[in-house]
Tab-separated table of C-alpha atoms in Angstrom:
chain	number	residue	atom	x	y	z
A	1	MET	CA	125.693	89.004	161.416
A	2	SER	CA	128.304	91.601	160.523
A	3	VAL	CA	127.553	94.850	158.735
A	4	ARG	CA	129.489	96.459	155.933
A	5	ILE	CA	129.419	99.737	154.001
A	6	VAL	CA	128.866	98.902	150.339
A	7	ASP	CA	128.778	102.372	148.786
A	8	VAL	CA	129.240	106.078	149.513
A	9	ARG	CA	127.447	108.457	147.146
A	10	GLU	CA	127.645	112.256	146.912
A	11	ILE	CA	125.771	114.856	144.930
A	12	THR	CA	126.374	118.618	145.099
A	13	LYS	CA	123.051	120.474	145.350
A	14	PRO	CA	122.289	124.211	145.072
A	15	ILE	CA	120.880	126.025	148.117
A	16	SER	CA	121.169	129.420	146.459
A	17	SER	CA	119.332	132.501	147.677
A	18	PRO	CA	119.614	136.246	146.919
A	19	ILE	CA	120.304	137.007	150.604
A	20	ARG	CA	123.592	138.250	152.031
A	21	ASN	CA	125.214	138.708	155.422
A	22	ALA	CA	128.056	141.068	156.305
A	23	TYR	CA	130.600	138.891	154.490
A	24	ILE	CA	129.093	136.785	151.700
A	25	ASP	CA	126.043	136.457	149.499
A	26	PHE	CA	124.339	133.107	148.966
A	27	THR	CA	123.602	133.330	145.222
A	28	LYS	CA	125.978	130.458	144.429
A	29	MET	CA	125.795	128.497	147.693
A	30	THR	CA	125.857	124.694	147.471
A	31	THR	CA	125.774	121.710	149.808
A	32	SER	CA	126.971	118.120	149.537
A	33	LEU	CA	124.353	115.434	150.077
A	34	VAL	CA	125.844	112.037	150.997
A	35	ALA	CA	124.384	108.544	151.243
A	36	VAL	CA	126.303	105.795	153.068
A	37	VAL	CA	124.754	102.555	151.827
A	38	THR	CA	125.098	99.463	154.041
A	39	ASP	CA	124.137	95.804	153.588
A	40	ALA	CA	122.094	95.854	156.807
A	41	VAL	CA	118.339	95.375	156.452
A	42	ARG	CA	115.739	96.754	158.868
A	43	ASP	CA	111.972	96.473	158.355
A	44	GLY	CA	112.584	94.911	154.973
A	45	LYS	CA	114.674	97.825	153.695
A	46	ARG	CA	118.397	98.306	153.203
A	47	VAL	CA	119.799	100.739	155.775
A	48	VAL	CA	121.152	103.937	154.237
A	49	GLY	CA	122.640	106.737	156.324
A	50	TYR	CA	122.386	110.311	155.073
A	51	GLY	CA	124.353	113.493	155.698
A	52	PHE	CA	124.886	116.989	154.332
A	53	ASN	CA	127.007	119.986	155.217
A	54	SER	CA	125.735	123.204	156.749
A	55	ASN	CA	125.140	126.402	154.796
A	56	GLY	CA	127.916	128.955	154.533
A	57	ARG	CA	130.514	126.403	153.429
A	58	TYR	CA	130.226	125.070	149.913
A	59	GLY	CA	129.636	121.465	148.819
A	60	GLN	CA	132.658	119.164	149.098
A	61	GLY	CA	132.062	116.780	146.203
A	62	GLY	CA	135.663	116.644	145.018
A	63	LEU	CA	137.148	115.835	148.414
A	64	ILE	CA	134.408	113.340	149.266
A	65	ARG	CA	134.538	111.440	145.982
A	66	GLU	CA	138.301	111.543	145.390
A	67	ARG	CA	139.770	111.226	148.868
A	68	PHE	CA	137.469	110.296	151.722
A	69	ALA	CA	134.838	107.933	150.303
A	70	PRO	CA	137.509	105.663	148.718
A	71	ARG	CA	139.264	105.279	152.089
A	72	LEU	CA	136.059	104.114	153.709
A	73	LEU	CA	135.299	101.660	150.902
A	74	GLU	CA	138.888	100.342	150.696
A	75	ALA	CA	139.113	99.639	154.447
A	76	ASP	CA	138.761	96.020	155.601
A	77	PRO	CA	135.062	95.931	156.653
A	78	LYS	CA	135.976	94.104	159.882
A	79	THR	CA	138.134	97.043	160.979
A	80	LEU	CA	135.081	99.340	160.926
A	81	LEU	CA	132.907	97.205	163.233
A	82	ASN	CA	132.079	97.616	166.908
A	83	SER	CA	133.206	95.022	169.468
A	84	GLY	CA	129.990	93.010	169.002
A	85	GLY	CA	130.489	92.903	165.240
A	86	ASP	CA	126.843	93.846	164.653
A	87	ASN	CA	127.191	97.564	163.800
A	88	ILE	CA	129.616	100.121	162.444
A	89	ASP	CA	131.833	101.847	164.997
A	90	PRO	CA	131.745	105.569	164.064
A	91	ASP	CA	135.152	106.230	165.637
A	92	LYS	CA	136.770	103.446	163.612
A	93	ALA	CA	135.121	104.761	160.451
A	94	TRP	CA	136.354	108.255	161.322
A	95	ALA	CA	139.892	106.939	161.768
A	96	ALA	CA	139.711	105.323	158.322
A	97	LEU	CA	138.516	108.592	156.774
A	98	MET	CA	141.392	110.500	158.374
A	99	SER	CA	144.138	107.980	157.643
A	100	ASN	CA	147.208	109.544	156.039
A	101	GLU	CA	146.055	113.091	156.889
A	102	LYS	CA	148.497	115.494	158.544
A	103	PRO	CA	147.374	117.344	161.684
A	104	GLY	CA	146.304	120.977	161.474
A	105	GLY	CA	145.015	122.828	158.460
A	106	HIS	CA	141.369	122.432	159.362
A	107	GLY	CA	139.991	123.736	156.088
A	108	GLU	CA	137.559	122.191	153.660
A	109	ARG	CA	138.396	118.612	154.647
A	110	SER	CA	136.685	119.131	158.016
A	111	VAL	CA	133.441	119.767	156.099
A	112	ALA	CA	133.864	116.716	153.864
A	113	VAL	CA	134.552	114.416	156.810
A	114	GLY	CA	131.751	115.979	158.871
A	115	THR	CA	129.267	115.283	156.076
A	116	ILE	CA	130.216	111.597	155.808
A	117	ASP	CA	130.339	111.286	159.610
A	118	MET	CA	126.723	112.515	159.820
A	119	ALA	CA	125.641	109.796	157.388
A	120	ILE	CA	127.539	107.142	159.337
A	121	TRP	CA	125.879	108.083	162.628
A	122	ASP	CA	122.485	108.066	160.893
A	123	ALA	CA	123.163	104.523	159.668
A	124	VAL	CA	124.490	103.353	163.058
A	125	ALA	CA	121.377	104.554	164.894
A	126	LYS	CA	119.084	103.018	162.247
A	127	ILE	CA	120.897	99.679	162.505
A	128	ALA	CA	120.427	99.905	166.296
A	129	GLY	CA	116.739	100.687	165.691
A	130	LYS	CA	116.842	103.881	167.788
A	131	PRO	CA	116.643	107.647	167.381
A	132	LEU	CA	120.197	108.998	167.414
A	133	PHE	CA	119.479	111.230	170.418
A	134	ARG	CA	118.449	108.207	172.512
A	135	LEU	CA	121.465	106.189	171.342
A	136	LEU	CA	123.788	109.058	172.341
A	137	ALA	CA	122.153	109.461	175.751
A	138	GLU	CA	122.540	105.719	176.448
A	139	ARG	CA	126.183	105.702	175.398
A	140	HIS	CA	126.966	108.632	177.687
A	141	ASN	CA	124.860	107.481	180.646
A	142	ARG	CA	122.513	110.421	180.336
A	143	LYS	CA	118.775	110.849	180.262
A	144	ALA	CA	117.643	112.022	176.839
A	145	ASP	CA	115.524	115.170	176.813
A	146	PRO	CA	113.507	115.303	173.575
A	147	ARG	CA	112.553	118.938	174.240
A	148	VAL	CA	115.127	121.250	172.606
A	149	PHE	CA	115.403	125.059	172.559
A	150	VAL	CA	115.547	126.524	169.031
A	151	TYR	CA	115.894	130.090	167.815
A	152	ALA	CA	114.967	131.572	164.435
A	153	ALA	CA	117.886	132.847	162.352
A	154	GLY	CA	117.139	135.371	159.633
A	155	GLY	CA	117.286	139.122	159.287
A	156	TYR	CA	119.565	138.911	156.252
A	157	TYR	CA	120.200	141.794	153.902
A	158	TYR	CA	118.064	141.396	150.797
A	159	PRO	CA	117.509	143.588	147.725
A	160	GLY	CA	114.685	146.021	148.441
A	161	LYS	CA	114.146	144.782	152.002
A	162	ASP	CA	113.032	147.761	154.085
A	163	LEU	CA	112.343	148.037	157.817
A	164	SER	CA	108.710	147.002	157.459
A	165	ALA	CA	109.766	143.813	155.638
A	166	LEU	CA	112.341	143.094	158.351
A	167	ARG	CA	109.715	143.609	161.048
A	168	GLY	CA	107.268	141.397	159.175
A	169	GLU	CA	109.851	138.627	158.948
A	170	MET	CA	110.497	138.722	162.684
A	171	ARG	CA	106.762	138.857	163.460
A	172	GLY	CA	106.394	135.705	161.352
A	173	TYR	CA	108.905	133.879	163.561
A	174	LEU	CA	107.028	134.884	166.709
A	175	ASP	CA	103.772	133.707	165.149
A	176	ARG	CA	105.397	130.297	164.601
A	177	GLY	CA	106.336	129.916	168.257
A	178	TYR	CA	109.896	131.243	168.483
A	179	ASN	CA	110.902	133.466	171.391
A	180	VAL	CA	114.481	134.238	170.278
A	181	VAL	CA	115.161	135.691	166.810
A	182	LYS	CA	118.430	136.628	165.128
A	183	MET	CA	119.362	139.250	162.541
A	184	LYS	CA	122.485	140.149	160.591
A	185	ILE	CA	124.545	143.272	161.239
A	186	GLY	CA	127.745	144.652	159.710
A	187	GLY	CA	126.482	144.758	156.127
A	188	ALA	CA	125.386	148.386	156.470
A	189	SER	CA	126.547	151.471	158.368
A	190	ILE	CA	126.384	151.420	162.147
A	191	ALA	CA	123.628	154.062	162.037
A	192	GLU	CA	121.536	151.994	159.628
A	193	ASP	CA	122.100	148.814	161.645
A	194	GLN	CA	121.027	150.616	164.812
A	195	GLU	CA	117.847	151.665	163.051
A	196	ARG	CA	117.245	148.073	161.944
A	197	ILE	CA	117.826	146.754	165.479
A	198	GLU	CA	115.467	149.299	167.021
A	199	ALA	CA	112.791	148.436	164.453
A	200	VAL	CA	113.013	144.743	165.338
A	201	LEU	CA	113.043	145.389	169.088
A	202	LYS	CA	109.947	147.539	168.700
A	203	GLU	CA	108.229	144.765	166.732
A	204	ILE	CA	109.001	141.909	169.125
A	205	GLY	CA	108.491	143.904	172.341
A	206	ASN	CA	108.600	141.637	175.376
A	207	GLN	CA	107.484	138.570	173.393
A	208	ALA	CA	111.006	137.593	172.348
A	209	GLN	CA	114.715	138.395	172.584
A	210	LEU	CA	116.970	139.514	169.742
A	211	ALA	CA	120.437	138.192	168.885
A	212	VAL	CA	122.707	139.954	166.363
A	213	ASP	CA	125.369	138.395	164.134
A	214	ALA	CA	128.281	140.222	162.459
A	215	ASN	CA	129.611	137.115	160.647
A	216	GLY	CA	133.226	137.934	161.488
A	217	ARG	CA	133.207	141.242	159.616
A	218	PHE	CA	134.617	143.740	162.126
A	219	ASP	CA	138.101	144.850	163.016
A	220	LEU	CA	138.661	145.652	166.687
A	221	GLU	CA	137.810	149.347	166.379
A	222	THR	CA	134.497	148.672	164.596
A	223	GLY	CA	133.657	145.782	166.909
A	224	ILE	CA	134.111	148.053	169.928
A	225	ALA	CA	132.031	150.818	168.349
A	226	TYR	CA	129.204	148.348	167.791
A	227	ALA	CA	129.669	146.944	171.322
A	228	LYS	CA	129.173	150.411	172.800
A	229	MET	CA	126.003	150.852	170.753
A	230	LEU	CA	124.641	147.344	171.331
A	231	ARG	CA	125.152	147.262	175.094
A	232	GLU	CA	122.308	149.769	175.419
A	233	TYR	CA	119.849	147.054	174.302
A	234	PRO	CA	118.793	143.815	176.058
A	235	LEU	CA	120.229	141.470	173.420
A	236	PHE	CA	120.345	137.681	173.625
A	237	TRP	CA	123.899	137.772	172.233
A	238	TYR	CA	126.421	139.650	170.068
A	239	GLU	CA	127.801	137.060	167.650
A	240	GLU	CA	131.078	136.478	165.797
A	241	VAL	CA	132.380	140.017	165.898
A	242	GLY	CA	135.737	139.571	164.184
A	243	ASP	CA	137.768	136.967	162.348
A	244	PRO	CA	137.052	133.598	163.988
A	245	LEU	CA	140.756	132.950	164.645
A	246	ASP	CA	141.459	136.388	166.160
A	247	PHE	CA	141.132	135.277	169.778
A	248	GLN	CA	142.768	138.470	171.076
A	249	LEU	CA	140.054	140.576	169.417
A	250	GLN	CA	137.354	138.395	171.003
A	251	ALA	CA	139.009	138.703	174.411
A	252	ALA	CA	139.334	142.495	174.118
A	253	LEU	CA	135.604	142.870	173.443
A	254	ALA	CA	134.689	141.608	176.890
A	255	GLU	CA	136.029	144.915	178.227
A	256	PHE	CA	133.382	146.789	176.249
A	257	TYR	CA	130.499	144.348	176.055
A	258	PRO	CA	129.239	142.949	179.368
A	259	GLY	CA	126.348	141.072	177.754
A	260	PRO	CA	126.489	137.568	176.257
A	261	MET	CA	128.674	136.993	173.213
A	262	ALA	CA	128.672	133.991	170.876
A	263	THR	CA	131.198	132.521	168.451
A	264	GLY	CA	132.698	129.259	167.207
A	265	GLU	CA	130.778	128.298	164.052
A	266	ASN	CA	133.913	128.766	161.938
A	267	LEU	CA	136.239	126.767	164.187
A	268	PHE	CA	136.618	123.235	162.880
A	269	SER	CA	138.477	121.127	165.442
A	270	HIS	CA	138.742	120.453	169.165
A	271	GLN	CA	142.173	122.115	169.069
A	272	ASP	CA	140.675	125.354	167.729
A	273	ALA	CA	137.912	125.136	170.329
A	274	ARG	CA	140.528	124.732	173.060
A	275	ASN	CA	142.415	127.796	171.816
A	276	LEU	CA	139.209	129.838	171.839
A	277	ILE	CA	138.617	128.876	175.472
A	278	ARG	CA	142.263	129.486	176.422
A	279	TYR	CA	142.780	132.797	174.650
A	280	GLY	CA	139.431	134.205	173.515
A	281	GLY	CA	138.251	135.613	176.836
A	282	MET	CA	134.983	133.668	176.629
A	283	ARG	CA	132.983	133.692	179.855
A	284	PRO	CA	131.348	130.380	180.847
A	285	ASP	CA	128.648	132.094	182.911
A	286	ARG	CA	127.123	133.999	179.968
A	287	ASP	CA	128.737	133.377	176.568
A	288	TRP	CA	127.691	130.813	173.941
A	289	LEU	CA	129.690	128.404	171.767
A	290	GLN	CA	128.446	127.612	168.261
A	291	PHE	CA	130.642	124.771	166.966
A	292	ASP	CA	128.825	122.895	164.189
A	293	CYS	CA	129.631	119.191	163.863
A	294	ALA	CA	128.676	119.147	160.163
A	295	LEU	CA	131.503	121.602	159.428
A	296	SER	CA	134.040	120.319	161.948
A	297	TYR	CA	134.838	116.658	161.243
A	298	GLY	CA	131.503	115.380	162.564
A	299	LEU	CA	130.159	114.083	165.845
A	300	CYS	CA	133.254	111.996	166.645
A	301	GLU	CA	135.256	115.236	166.767
A	302	TYR	CA	132.430	117.148	168.451
A	303	LEU	CA	132.599	114.683	171.360
A	304	ARG	CA	136.298	115.513	171.729
A	305	THR	CA	135.368	119.210	171.691
A	306	LEU	CA	132.846	118.639	174.495
A	307	ASP	CA	135.581	116.874	176.496
A	308	VAL	CA	137.847	119.919	176.007
A	309	LEU	CA	135.082	122.243	177.228
A	310	LYS	CA	134.481	120.083	180.278
A	311	THR	CA	138.149	120.191	181.299
A	312	HIS	CA	137.968	123.998	181.107
A	313	GLY	CA	134.851	124.244	183.253
A	314	TRP	CA	132.281	124.718	180.482
A	315	SER	CA	128.918	122.988	180.437
A	316	PRO	CA	127.507	121.464	177.209
A	317	SER	CA	124.461	123.632	177.937
A	318	ARG	CA	126.499	126.671	176.775
A	319	CYS	CA	126.643	125.171	173.261
A	320	ILE	CA	124.030	126.202	170.701
A	321	PRO	CA	125.364	124.923	167.357
A	322	HIS	CA	125.257	126.775	164.064
A	323	GLY	CA	123.630	125.200	161.024
A	324	GLY	CA	119.993	124.514	161.779
A	325	HIS	CA	120.111	120.793	160.959
A	326	GLN	CA	118.602	117.718	162.587
A	327	MET	CA	122.012	116.247	163.471
A	328	SER	CA	122.653	119.006	166.008
A	329	LEU	CA	119.078	118.669	167.290
A	330	ASN	CA	119.831	115.027	168.097
A	331	ILE	CA	123.086	115.960	169.827
A	332	ALA	CA	121.287	118.640	171.837
A	333	ALA	CA	118.561	116.223	172.942
A	334	GLY	CA	120.971	113.379	173.678
A	335	LEU	CA	123.905	115.210	175.267
A	336	GLY	CA	122.271	118.236	176.902
A	337	LEU	CA	123.351	121.097	174.673
A	338	GLY	CA	121.708	124.489	175.162
A	339	GLY	CA	119.699	124.253	171.937
A	340	ASN	CA	120.085	124.683	168.201
A	341	GLU	CA	119.869	127.250	165.434
A	342	SER	CA	116.904	127.112	163.035
A	343	TYR	CA	116.275	128.646	159.593
A	344	PRO	CA	112.480	128.675	159.228
A	345	ASP	CA	112.463	130.155	155.718
A	346	LEU	CA	115.954	129.518	154.317
A	347	PHE	CA	118.175	126.757	152.894
A	348	GLN	CA	115.317	124.329	152.407
A	349	PRO	CA	114.800	121.415	152.342
A	350	TYR	CA	117.941	120.896	154.452
A	351	GLY	CA	116.992	122.962	157.481
A	352	GLY	CA	114.020	122.598	159.743
A	353	PHE	CA	112.282	119.756	161.483
A	354	PRO	CA	110.379	116.576	160.611
A	355	ASP	CA	106.850	117.118	159.321
A	356	GLY	CA	104.380	117.882	162.067
A	357	VAL	CA	106.989	119.135	164.543
A	358	ARG	CA	105.969	122.572	165.804
A	359	VAL	CA	107.818	125.233	167.772
A	360	GLU	CA	106.098	125.951	171.078
A	361	ASN	CA	107.458	128.591	173.429
A	362	GLY	CA	110.832	128.457	171.678
A	363	HIS	CA	111.176	124.666	171.907
A	364	ILE	CA	110.521	121.636	169.728
A	365	THR	CA	109.977	118.033	170.822
A	366	MET	CA	111.981	115.385	168.971
A	367	PRO	CA	109.872	112.630	167.397
A	368	ASP	CA	110.958	109.019	168.005
A	369	LEU	CA	112.245	108.319	164.487
A	370	PRO	CA	115.149	105.907	163.892
A	371	GLY	CA	118.490	107.520	163.111
A	372	ILE	CA	118.641	111.282	162.699
A	373	GLY	CA	114.999	111.329	161.578
A	374	PHE	CA	115.428	112.570	158.008
A	375	GLU	CA	112.728	110.185	156.798
A	376	GLY	CA	110.208	112.251	158.768
A	377	LYS	CA	110.883	115.345	156.622
A	378	SER	CA	109.207	114.501	153.329
A	379	ASP	CA	110.748	117.209	151.106
A	380	LEU	CA	114.266	116.394	152.299
A	381	TYR	CA	113.800	112.625	152.182
A	382	ARG	CA	112.697	112.808	148.541
A	383	GLU	CA	116.140	114.183	147.623
A	384	MET	CA	117.954	111.716	149.864
A	385	LYS	CA	116.060	108.707	148.568
A	386	ALA	CA	116.752	109.708	144.960
A	387	LEU	CA	120.503	109.694	145.713
A	388	ALA	CA	120.379	106.313	147.465
A	389	GLU	CA	118.401	104.657	144.682
């Protein structure tokens, strides 16, 4: 019995917060929540796939409703099916979404398509009756590993947040089982940031490692000044120093920073990823790549990005995606990524894990829930279900 997509729904939801990083504040931040409704029925219920975009890029309601959802709904349903005719083929759906789009210009449309793509993969795995991570492992002849490394991202600038509050925040992450924590830099003077870093390092001691994130704020001179300061500390990584497309700046930093660096969350295509590897001086023995499928045309494109990395000698285990969502957790568990970002206290209910999942020694274990597993996170599923109904 063939399957068809009968509706695509979007609602733009606030995920506002008074926090800021070195570049933006989150007081007006939004996300798009999408439901891809199918006519398939499993366990007596209609199968609905869900998706949303990661924080830091705004909701994409206009593009989704006016451009991309209509293409999916106007396509001949047979052209979206797999060879067996019993499920949607995500690559064929992706091709329909991107029909009549010129190459290049990977701006907001990559977020809109990535959001719908997430919902399609959720539906495909539910129709197959499997967790997405197990479906991905099977398709790529891999053994799924439900145990995934996660780190706690926080350390934002916040009105009235002093060093003791910053230390308390990081202590809270350790108490919840994390052994890598991340904080923002570049939103204060270098002297103040150094003081903040030393306060956190003193708090976490040898129980955890610290990563720092400049959110693309620095020019080369400032990035080098920070590199010279930061290399005196045993950091997990120094992240997104300059503009994400300034590959020469990234390459130059390797001369001054021998420790691990990380970047890639603001690159939205496999072509951009390839240019980073070609020209950004990234070192496959120590550096980390943070491409986020929810912002970069979805998993169909992320698989092309992984192919690019492989041809350039990079392992998927050097990828720890940005975004802190369950889609990347499934990719990590199914395709052997190095782990995933996590926001324990921010951007809820979209971040985090299914209810009952705990962080132990910096890792979580994926539950065997069909699809991406959103139904296992009660606060998130309430919002999703309301959209689908």
